[in-house]
Amino acid sequence: MPVIMSSFNIATAREKFPALNQPQVFFDNAGGSQTLGTVIDSICNYLSKTNVQLGASYAVGKKSTASYESGYAAAAKYINASIDSIVLGSSTTSLFRTLSFALSFPAGSEIIISKVDHEANIASWVDLAARQNLTIKWWAPKAGTNPKLEVFDLKDLLSEKTVLVTCTHASNILGTIHDIAAIAEAVHTIPGALLCVDAVAYAPHRQIDVKAWGVDFYCFSWYKVYGPHMSMLYASPLALKSVKSLGHHFNPSSTLQDKLGLAGSCYELTASIPAVLAYFGDKPAESWAAIEQHEGKLQGTLLEYLNARSDVTICGEPSADTKKRVCTIGFVVKGRKSKDVVEAVDELSNGEMGIRWGTFYSVRLADEILGLQYDGVVRVSMVHYNTLDEVKQLIVLFDKVLGKA
């Protein structure tokens, strides 16, 4: 039976996460979600019964290999892709860096890099440009509190020399959703140009369909989508051809795993991915629709409170419209350091209300576009297993820390 039905049951969902059975409110989910109990059991089962090298002909070796291959098949199915087009790794940061060493462009080519992104989807391309003598064009929205990557701004940057465009599907500070399909369409007006998308902050909140969006590279972390601590990179058929193999010369080199895997797909973690898919049931579209509706209520409640306060500025989309934003909310308080606000909440809640402050590796966004310092924002990042009661508890704490609006 699927855990999540079209009629969302928060109690049923929460029962599937062992970590929720303690006096801790988890509002730091953008840094990593809690893990499904079935995923934990799968990892334990693999290590207890099938922890051997892949490819062996003996009985346990066959079981181990089958479990690993099932994990890859499930991961590909999850994003509507083929097994040949994905690779699993330790983190999105490491996969982007690895990818950057497998791409080669003519000197003088141009790459367009978004400044709204986590540094994972910036640093690798800055380094690539330096190594290959490429020109960087920065895709930076105008400074302000609600910056967004718009196609019309991108079109001004595109040229016949463009070979790569990088951007985020949703910012881990702003929560704003970008129109990836429209961005991909614009990028592909340039013959051979590729689009690389960081989906780490988007994936916990919406169903993924890489084919529908027309992306070339797409990456996210399973440990933020209720699964094991690993990540996944997708390459379209066109993009796959542009990726050279970094593997041993005597090994196969046709799939993305062949080219970039480097034995980095941890066996027991890979084998646990089918448990994530099982959680969303036989009709995942219905499950994700229910999640979106529930998260809309969560973000609507918190945003209504924050928007009503004259001393609070939302960083990102101020609307609770689920077509415009995900359930990650960053804000600043006039005259207060973000660090002080969070630590005051910590003190009042005895550490049981888990929110965070900072720039969350999106330093260029925080410094150059939002105009913030190291202190960054107060961030409340919710997912579907959070409850309205938890949001209301947080609001009570904010009133105590900030005073009544």
Short mmCIF file of N, CA, C and O in Angstrom, two decimals, residues 4 15 31 41 44 54 62 102 120 131 159 172 232 318-319 345 392:
data_model
loop_
_atom_site.label_atom_id
_atom_site.label_comp_id
_atom_site.label_asym_id
_atom_site.label_seq_id
_atom_site.Cartn_x
_atom_site.Cartn_y
_atom_site.Cartn_z
N ILE A 4 1.46 7.55 0.93
CA ILE A 4 0.80 8.84 0.72
C ILE A 4 -0.29 8.67 -0.33
O ILE A 4 -0.03 8.23 -1.44
N GLU A 15 4.75 8.58 10.68
CA GLU A 15 5.07 7.28 11.27
C GLU A 15 6.21 6.57 10.53
O GLU A 15 6.85 5.68 11.09
N GLY A 31 18.82 21.44 4.52
CA GLY A 31 20.16 20.91 4.75
C GLY A 31 20.20 19.40 4.71
O GLY A 31 21.28 18.80 4.66
N ASP A 41 16.28 0.44 7.16
CA ASP A 41 16.22 -1.02 7.24
C ASP A 41 16.93 -1.65 6.05
O ASP A 41 17.63 -2.68 6.19
N CYS A 44 20.71 -1.44 6.52
CA CYS A 44 21.11 -2.42 7.54
C CYS A 44 21.07 -3.84 6.98
O CYS A 44 21.99 -4.64 7.21
N LEU A 54 30.68 -6.47 -6.03
CA LEU A 54 29.72 -6.72 -7.10
C LEU A 54 30.33 -7.62 -8.17
O LEU A 54 31.54 -7.68 -8.35
N LYS A 62 25.58 -12.61 -6.24
CA LYS A 62 24.48 -12.35 -7.18
C LYS A 62 23.40 -11.48 -6.54
O LYS A 62 22.85 -10.58 -7.17
N ALA A 102 35.18 16.28 -17.07
CA ALA A 102 34.84 15.39 -18.18
C ALA A 102 34.27 16.14 -19.38
O ALA A 102 33.87 15.53 -20.38
N ALA A 120 28.03 24.96 -5.19
CA ALA A 120 28.26 23.67 -5.87
C ALA A 120 28.11 23.79 -7.38
O ALA A 120 28.82 23.12 -8.13
N ARG A 131 40.65 26.72 -16.50
CA ARG A 131 41.47 25.65 -17.07
C ARG A 131 41.43 25.63 -18.59
O ARG A 131 42.42 25.29 -19.25
N SER A 159 24.89 33.76 -26.87
CA SER A 159 25.52 34.11 -28.15
C SER A 159 25.90 32.83 -28.87
O SER A 159 25.80 31.73 -28.30
N ASN A 172 18.18 27.63 -2.41
CA ASN A 172 18.09 27.10 -1.04
C ASN A 172 17.94 28.21 0.01
O ASN A 172 17.83 27.92 1.20
N MET A 232 22.68 12.23 -7.21
CA MET A 232 22.50 11.66 -8.54
C MET A 232 22.61 12.74 -9.60
O MET A 232 22.07 13.85 -9.45
N PRO A 318 7.48 36.34 -2.03
CA PRO A 318 6.67 36.57 -0.83
C PRO A 318 5.33 35.83 -0.85
O PRO A 318 4.70 35.65 0.18
N SER A 319 4.92 35.40 -2.05
CA SER A 319 3.65 34.71 -2.18
C SER A 319 3.76 33.26 -1.72
O SER A 319 4.82 32.64 -1.83
N VAL A 345 15.60 31.73 19.62
CA VAL A 345 14.62 30.66 19.46
C VAL A 345 15.16 29.37 20.08
O VAL A 345 14.44 28.63 20.76
N LYS A 392 2.83 26.79 13.93
CA LYS A 392 2.21 27.68 14.91
C LYS A 392 3.08 27.80 16.17
O LYS A 392 3.16 28.89 16.78
#
